[in-house]
PDB file of C-alpha atoms in Angstrom:
ATOM      1  CA  MET A   1       6.828   8.121  13.059  1.00  0.00           C
ATOM      2  CA  SER A   2       6.655   9.350  10.067  1.00  0.00           C
ATOM      3  CA  ARG A   3       9.089   7.021   7.945  1.00  0.00           C
ATOM      4  CA  TYR A   4       6.922   4.297   8.986  1.00  0.00           C
ATOM      5  CA  LEU A   5       4.118   5.825   6.406  1.00  0.00           C
ATOM      6  CA  SER A   6       6.422   6.148   4.619  1.00  0.00           C
ATOM      7  CA  VAL A   7       7.206   2.436   4.006  1.00  0.00           C
ATOM      8  CA  LEU A   8       3.206   1.737   4.117  1.00  0.00           C
ATOM      9  CA  VAL A   9       3.438   4.262   0.368  1.00  0.00           C
ATOM     10  CA  ILE A  10       5.841   1.344  -1.822  1.00  0.00           C
ATOM     11  CA  THR A  11       2.703  -0.698  -0.900  1.00  0.00           C
ATOM     12  CA  LEU A  12       0.196   1.538  -3.225  1.00  0.00           C
ATOM     13  CA  VAL A  13       2.694   3.190  -5.076  1.00  0.00           C
ATOM     14  CA  VAL A  14       3.796   1.155  -8.316  1.00  0.00           C
ATOM     15  CA  ALA A  15       6.524   1.293 -11.067  1.00  0.00           C
ATOM     16  CA  VAL A  16       7.607   0.307 -13.738  1.00  0.00           C
ATOM     17  CA  SER A  17       8.900  -3.276 -14.408  1.00  0.00           C
ATOM     18  CA  THR A  18       9.094  -5.690 -17.453  1.00  0.00           C
ATOM     19  CA  SER A  19       8.033  -8.979 -15.757  1.00  0.00           C
ATOM     20  CA  PRO A  20       5.204 -10.270 -17.165  1.00  0.00           C
ATOM     21  CA  ALA A  21       1.954 -11.359 -14.889  1.00  0.00           C
ATOM     22  CA  HIS A  22       0.543 -14.703 -15.037  1.00  0.00           C
ATOM     23  CA  GLN A  23      -1.678 -15.005 -18.584  1.00  0.00           C
ATOM     24  CA  GLY A  24      -5.137 -16.179 -18.554  1.00  0.00           C
ATOM     25  CA  GLU A  25      -7.828 -13.824 -18.439  1.00  0.00           C
ATOM     26  CA  ARG A  26      -7.336 -10.448 -18.039  1.00  0.00           C
ATOM     27  CA  VAL A  27      -8.541  -8.944 -14.592  1.00  0.00           C
ATOM     28  CA  CYS A  28      -7.646  -5.766 -12.621  1.00  0.00           C
ATOM     29  CA  THR A  29      -8.691  -4.545  -9.448  1.00  0.00           C
ATOM     30  CA  PRO A  30     -11.428  -1.572 -10.231  1.00  0.00           C
ATOM     31  CA  GLU A  31     -10.423   1.198 -11.045  1.00  0.00           C
ATOM     32  CA  GLN A  32     -11.268   3.104  -7.915  1.00  0.00           C
ATOM     33  CA  TRP A  33     -12.054   1.298  -4.746  1.00  0.00           C
ATOM     34  CA  GLU A  34     -11.313   1.783  -0.538  1.00  0.00           C
ATOM     35  CA  ALA A  35     -10.617  -0.979   1.826  1.00  0.00           C
ATOM     36  CA  VAL A  36      -9.726  -0.784   5.783  1.00  0.00           C
ATOM     37  CA  VAL A  37      -6.127  -1.896   6.407  1.00  0.00           C
ATOM     38  CA  VAL A  38      -4.495  -3.426   8.864  1.00  0.00           C
ATOM     39  CA  GLY A  39      -0.789  -4.356   9.214  1.00  0.00           C
ATOM     40  CA  LYS A  40       2.496  -4.427  11.360  1.00  0.00           C
ATOM     41  CA  VAL A  41       6.303  -2.404  10.171  1.00  0.00           C
ATOM     42  CA  ALA A  42       9.295  -3.873  12.012  1.00  0.00           C
ATOM     43  CA  GLU A  43      12.306  -2.719  11.829  1.00  0.00           C
ATOM     44  CA  GLN A  44      16.080  -3.269  13.015  1.00  0.00           C
ATOM     45  CA  SER A  45      18.188  -0.644  14.268  1.00  0.00           C
ATOM     46  CA  GLN A  46      20.566  -0.181  17.110  1.00  0.00           C
ATOM     47  CA  GLY A  47      20.319  -3.263  17.968  1.00  0.00           C
ATOM     48  CA  LYS A  48      16.650  -2.899  18.237  1.00  0.00           C
ATOM     49  CA  PHE A  49      13.553  -4.055  16.629  1.00  0.00           C
ATOM     50  CA  TYR A  50      10.445  -2.415  16.775  1.00  0.00           C
ATOM     51  CA  ILE A  51       7.390  -3.569  15.481  1.00  0.00           C
ATOM     52  CA  VAL A  52       4.766  -0.978  14.568  1.00  0.00           C
ATOM     53  CA  ASP A  53       0.542  -1.369  14.647  1.00  0.00           C
ATOM     54  CA  VAL A  54      -0.528   0.122  11.979  1.00  0.00           C
ATOM     55  CA  VAL A  55      -5.002   0.422  11.479  1.00  0.00           C
ATOM     56  CA  GLY A  56      -6.198   2.819   8.349  1.00  0.00           C
ATOM     57  CA  LYS A  57      -7.650   3.748   5.265  1.00  0.00           C
ATOM     58  CA  ALA A  58      -6.833   2.881   1.777  1.00  0.00           C
ATOM     59  CA  ALA A  59      -8.136   4.152  -1.735  1.00  0.00           C
ATOM     60  CA  ALA A  60      -7.805   3.998  -4.978  1.00  0.00           C
ATOM     61  CA  ASP A  61      -8.402   6.071  -8.041  1.00  0.00           C
ATOM     62  CA  TYR A  62      -6.582   5.014 -11.085  1.00  0.00           C
ATOM     63  CA  GLY A  63      -8.182   7.216 -13.514  1.00  0.00           C
ATOM     64  CA  ARG A  64      -7.265  10.326 -12.066  1.00  0.00           C
ATOM     65  CA  GLY A  65      -3.959   9.144 -10.539  1.00  0.00           C
ATOM     66  CA  VAL A  66      -4.716   9.762  -6.196  1.00  0.00           C
ATOM     67  CA  ILE A  67      -3.944   6.954  -3.998  1.00  0.00           C
ATOM     68  CA  GLY A  68      -4.576   7.543  -0.362  1.00  0.00           C
ATOM     69  CA  LEU A  69      -4.133   6.072   2.962  1.00  0.00           C
ATOM     70  CA  SER A  70      -5.200   7.473   6.339  1.00  0.00           C
ATOM     71  CA  GLU A  71      -3.816   5.598  10.068  1.00  0.00           C
ATOM     72  CA  SER A  72      -3.606   5.325  13.009  1.00  0.00           C
ATOM     73  CA  VAL A  73       0.057   3.457  14.320  1.00  0.00           C
ATOM     74  CA  PHE A  74       0.511   2.007  18.283  1.00  0.00           C
ATOM     75  CA  SER A  75       3.669   0.524  19.507  1.00  0.00           C
ATOM     76  CA  GLN A  76       3.403  -2.190  21.933  1.00  0.00           C
ATOM     77  CA  GLY A  77      -0.643  -0.906  22.682  1.00  0.00           C
ATOM     78  CA  GLN A  78      -0.055   2.540  22.578  1.00  0.00           C
ATOM     79  CA  TYR A  79      -1.482   5.005  20.062  1.00  0.00           C
ATOM     80  CA  VAL A  80       1.665   6.881  18.710  1.00  0.00           C
ATOM     81  CA  GLY A  81       0.320   9.107  15.664  1.00  0.00           C
ATOM     82  CA  SER A  82      -2.403  10.048  12.979  1.00  0.00           C
ATOM     83  CA  TYR A  83      -0.609   9.827   9.007  1.00  0.00           C
ATOM     84  CA  LEU A  84      -1.960  10.750   6.135  1.00  0.00           C
ATOM     85  CA  TYR A  85      -0.314  10.105   2.958  1.00  0.00           C
ATOM     86  CA  LEU A  86      -1.326  11.192  -0.194  1.00  0.00           C
ATOM     87  CA  ASN A  87      -0.423  11.074  -4.152  1.00  0.00           C
ATOM     88  CA  THR A  88      -1.868  13.136  -6.671  1.00  0.00           C
ATOM     89  CA  LYS A  89      -0.568  13.665 -10.462  1.00  0.00           C
ATOM     90  CA  SER A  90       0.976  17.250  -8.843  1.00  0.00           C
ATOM     91  CA  ALA A  91       2.207  15.679  -5.295  1.00  0.00           C
ATOM     92  CA  SER A  92       2.589  13.564  -2.639  1.00  0.00           C
ATOM     93  CA  TYR A  93       1.752  14.457   0.589  1.00  0.00           C
ATOM     94  CA  LEU A  94       3.502  12.963   4.239  1.00  0.00           C
ATOM     95  CA  ALA A  95       1.469  14.376   7.037  1.00  0.00           C
ATOM     96  CA  ASP A  96       1.301  13.825  10.335  1.00  0.00           C
ATOM     97  CA  VAL A  97      -2.294  14.732  11.147  1.00  0.00           C
ATOM     98  CA  VAL A  98      -1.871  15.213  14.860  1.00  0.00           C
ATOM     99  CA  ASN A  99       0.762  17.906  14.444  1.00  0.00           C
ATOM    100  CA  LYS A 100      -0.178  19.418  11.922  1.00  0.00           C
ATOM    101  CA  HIS A 101       3.740  18.269  10.139  1.00  0.00           C
ATOM    102  CA  CYS A 102       3.785  18.523   6.062  1.00  0.00           C
ATOM    103  CA  GLN A 103       5.701  16.875   3.271  1.00  0.00           C
ATOM    104  CA  LYS A 104       5.637  18.039   0.319  1.00  0.00           C
ATOM    105  CA  LEU A 105       7.595  15.330  -2.064  1.00  0.00           C
ATOM    106  CA  PRO A 106       7.389  14.637  -6.288  1.00  0.00           C
ATOM    107  CA  PRO A 107       4.407  12.160  -7.348  1.00  0.00           C
ATOM    108  CA  VAL A 108       4.591   8.600  -7.930  1.00  0.00           C
ATOM    109  CA  THR A 109       2.811   7.310 -11.454  1.00  0.00           C
ATOM    110  CA  VAL A 110       0.330   5.016 -10.636  1.00  0.00           C
ATOM    111  CA  GLU A 111      -1.228   1.971 -12.840  1.00  0.00           C
ATOM    112  CA  GLN A 112      -4.148   0.353 -12.085  1.00  0.00           C
ATOM    113  CA  PRO A 113      -3.227  -3.517 -11.357  1.00  0.00           C
ATOM    114  CA  CYS A 114      -4.433  -6.109 -13.391  1.00  0.00           C
ATOM    115  CA  SER A 115      -3.999  -9.450 -14.345  1.00  0.00           C
ATOM    116  CA  ASP A 116      -1.225  -9.021 -16.738  1.00  0.00           C
ATOM    117  CA  SER A 117       0.728  -6.014 -15.749  1.00  0.00           C
ATOM    118  CA  SER A 118       3.936  -6.375 -16.846  1.00  0.00           C
ATOM    119  CA  TRP A 119       5.373  -5.323 -13.517  1.00  0.00           C
ATOM    120  CA  LEU A 120       3.892  -7.868 -11.907  1.00  0.00           C
ATOM    121  CA  THR A 121       5.910 -10.860 -11.988  1.00  0.00           C
ATOM    122  CA  TYR A 122       3.228 -14.341 -11.073  1.00  0.00           C
ATOM    123  CA  ARG A 123       4.659 -16.618  -7.747  1.00  0.00           C
ATOM    124  CA  THR A 124       1.703 -19.542  -6.882  1.00  0.00           C
ATOM    125  CA  SER A 125      -1.555 -20.140  -6.186  1.00  0.00           C
ATOM    126  CA  TRP A 126      -3.624 -21.026  -3.283  1.00  0.00           C
ATOM    127  CA  LEU A 127      -7.406 -22.750  -2.818  1.00  0.00           C
ATOM    128  CA  VAL A 128      -9.167 -20.996  -0.152  1.00  0.00           C
ATOM    129  CA  GLY A 129     -11.512 -22.152   1.821  1.00  0.00           C
ATOM    130  CA  GLY A 130     -11.935 -24.864  -0.746  1.00  0.00           C
ATOM    131  CA  THR A 131     -13.960 -22.833  -4.013  1.00  0.00           C
ATOM    132  CA  GLN A 132     -11.236 -19.713  -4.924  1.00  0.00           C
ATOM    133  CA  TRP A 133      -8.668 -19.716  -5.981  1.00  0.00           C
ATOM    134  CA  SER A 134      -5.950 -16.310  -4.189  1.00  0.00           C
ATOM    135  CA  ASP A 135      -3.190 -16.066  -6.480  1.00  0.00           C
ATOM    136  CA  THR A 136       0.739 -14.694  -5.120  1.00  0.00           C
ATOM    137  CA  TYR A 137       2.093 -12.062  -7.241  1.00  0.00           C
ATOM    138  CA  GLN A 138       5.861 -10.616  -6.762  1.00  0.00           C
ATOM    139  CA  HIS A 139       7.122  -6.400  -7.199  1.00  0.00           C
ATOM    140  CA  ASN A 140      10.429  -6.462  -7.098  1.00  0.00           C
ATOM    141  CA  ASN A 141      11.916  -2.324  -7.351  1.00  0.00           C
ATOM    142  CA  GLY A 142      15.575  -1.401  -6.751  1.00  0.00           C
ATOM    143  CA  SER A 143      16.135  -3.195  -3.306  1.00  0.00           C
ATOM    144  CA  SER A 144      12.167  -3.304  -2.501  1.00  0.00           C
ATOM    145  CA  LYS A 145      10.791  -6.579  -3.085  1.00  0.00           C
ATOM    146  CA  THR A 146       6.832  -6.420  -2.711  1.00  0.00           C
ATOM    147  CA  THR A 147       4.804  -9.753  -3.058  1.00  0.00           C
ATOM    148  CA  PHE A 148       0.418  -9.011  -3.132  1.00  0.00           C
ATOM    149  CA  THR A 149      -2.099 -12.066  -2.558  1.00  0.00           C
ATOM    150  CA  ILE A 150      -5.057 -11.552  -4.781  1.00  0.00           C
ATOM    151  CA  MET A 151      -8.263 -12.527  -4.723  1.00  0.00           C
ATOM    152  CA  ARG A 152      -8.699 -14.137  -8.517  1.00  0.00           C
ATOM    153  CA  ASP A 153     -11.910 -13.697  -9.632  1.00  0.00           C
ATOM    154  CA  ASN A 154     -11.897  -9.980  -9.147  1.00  0.00           C
ATOM    155  CA  PHE A 155      -8.358  -9.108  -8.502  1.00  0.00           C
ATOM    156  CA  ALA A 156      -8.949  -7.814  -5.249  1.00  0.00           C
ATOM    157  CA  MET A 157      -5.784  -6.986  -2.738  1.00  0.00           C
ATOM    158  CA  ILE A 158      -6.292  -9.872   0.449  1.00  0.00           C
ATOM    159  CA  SER A 159      -2.626  -8.399   1.684  1.00  0.00           C
ATOM    160  CA  GLU A 160       0.665  -6.817   1.087  1.00  0.00           C
ATOM    161  CA  ASN A 161       4.547  -7.698   1.698  1.00  0.00           C
ATOM    162  CA  VAL A 162       6.809  -5.318   1.814  1.00  0.00           C
ATOM    163  CA  GLU A 163      10.528  -5.951   2.454  1.00  0.00           C
ATOM    164  CA  HIS A 164      13.133  -2.482   1.855  1.00  0.00           C
ATOM    165  CA  VAL A 165      16.212  -1.169   3.150  1.00  0.00           C
ATOM    166  CA  ILE A 166      15.426   3.094   4.016  1.00  0.00           C
ATOM    167  CA  GLY A 167      18.136   4.600   5.063  1.00  0.00           C
ATOM    168  CA  GLY A 168      20.606   1.474   5.904  1.00  0.00           C
ATOM    169  CA  VAL A 169      17.471   0.202   8.125  1.00  0.00           C
ATOM    170  CA  PRO A 170      15.906  -3.852   6.827  1.00  0.00           C
ATOM    171  CA  GLN A 171      12.077  -2.909   7.244  1.00  0.00           C
ATOM    172  CA  LEU A 172       8.923  -5.656   6.213  1.00  0.00           C
ATOM    173  CA  VAL A 173       5.607  -4.927   6.495  1.00  0.00           C
ATOM    174  CA  THR A 174       2.499  -6.193   5.749  1.00  0.00           C
ATOM    175  CA  LEU A 175      -0.827  -5.258   5.430  1.00  0.00           C
ATOM    176  CA  GLN A 176      -3.631  -6.881   4.965  1.00  0.00           C
ATOM    177  CA  TYR A 177      -7.168  -5.693   3.253  1.00  0.00           C
ATOM    178  CA  GLY A 178     -11.044  -6.304   4.596  1.00  0.00           C
ATOM    179  CA  ASN A 179     -14.056  -5.154   3.030  1.00  0.00           C
ATOM    180  CA  MET A 180     -12.457  -3.414   0.036  1.00  0.00           C
ATOM    181  CA  THR A 181     -14.990  -2.027  -1.958  1.00  0.00           C
ATOM    182  CA  LYS A 182     -15.733  -1.238  -5.892  1.00  0.00           C
ATOM    183  CA  GLY A 183     -15.891   2.892  -5.916  1.00  0.00           C
ATOM    184  CA  ILE A 184     -15.216   5.921  -3.869  1.00  0.00           C
ATOM    185  CA  THR A 185     -17.976   6.606  -1.303  1.00  0.00           C
ATOM    186  CA  ASP A 186     -16.223   8.767   1.146  1.00  0.00           C
ATOM    187  CA  PRO A 187     -13.173  10.768  -1.618  1.00  0.00           C
ATOM    188  CA  SER A 188     -11.998  13.102   1.360  1.00  0.00           C
ATOM    189  CA  ILE A 189      -9.577  11.279   1.612  1.00  0.00           C
ATOM    190  CA  PHE A 190      -8.301  12.408  -1.307  1.00  0.00           C
ATOM    191  CA  ASN A 191      -7.926  15.628   0.522  1.00  0.00           C
ATOM    192  CA  ILE A 192      -4.782  18.346   0.755  1.00  0.00           C
ATOM    193  CA  PRO A 193      -4.955  19.200   4.192  1.00  0.00           C
ATOM    194  CA  SER A 194      -5.218  23.082   4.461  1.00  0.00           C
ATOM    195  CA  TYR A 195      -0.829  23.043   6.687  1.00  0.00           C
ATOM    196  CA  CYS A 196       0.073  21.028   3.232  1.00  0.00           C
ATOM    197  CA  ASN A 197       0.490  24.067   0.785  1.00  0.00           C
ATOM    198  CA  ILE A 198       3.577  24.467   1.830  1.00  0.00           C
TER     199      ILE A 198
END
């Protein structure tokens, strides 16, 4: 199951690219934010098609260079496990919370998404509810393609779709963000589990 979590990491982590985003008044995702995340991970492996559901919480503090994703994973309605992904400036951690297993990985550079970010390519806009605009951006990183839908007025993320290949297995990750709030009310999502001190 840790493979499912590693797929979701891409949705929170940003690498540098060279395509300019939609031009207009500059707006950014808040420097610190929390959100509820729900979604699905789909993959085809050895002739079988698998889909798992993900429910959790994500948070970012771009000033400190930290992001966290705490999630529960379900397959066909059955609980599979709970996982934590944490990226700090010194290392990344991928933790199986139930079995207390942890992988320490190299840190990943995290950038605050803004409407003029060079690593985003503007694609299209949609009128939501007749009064608000959402914009769609794309980020390509090698064999991975991420499409973000973001509210134009506050640059709050609505959804992300990630298409990529991991270990020769094509995967599609779809995440929906809800209740995105500015600031961090529960900093414990950034705590490194004691069993991760490896």
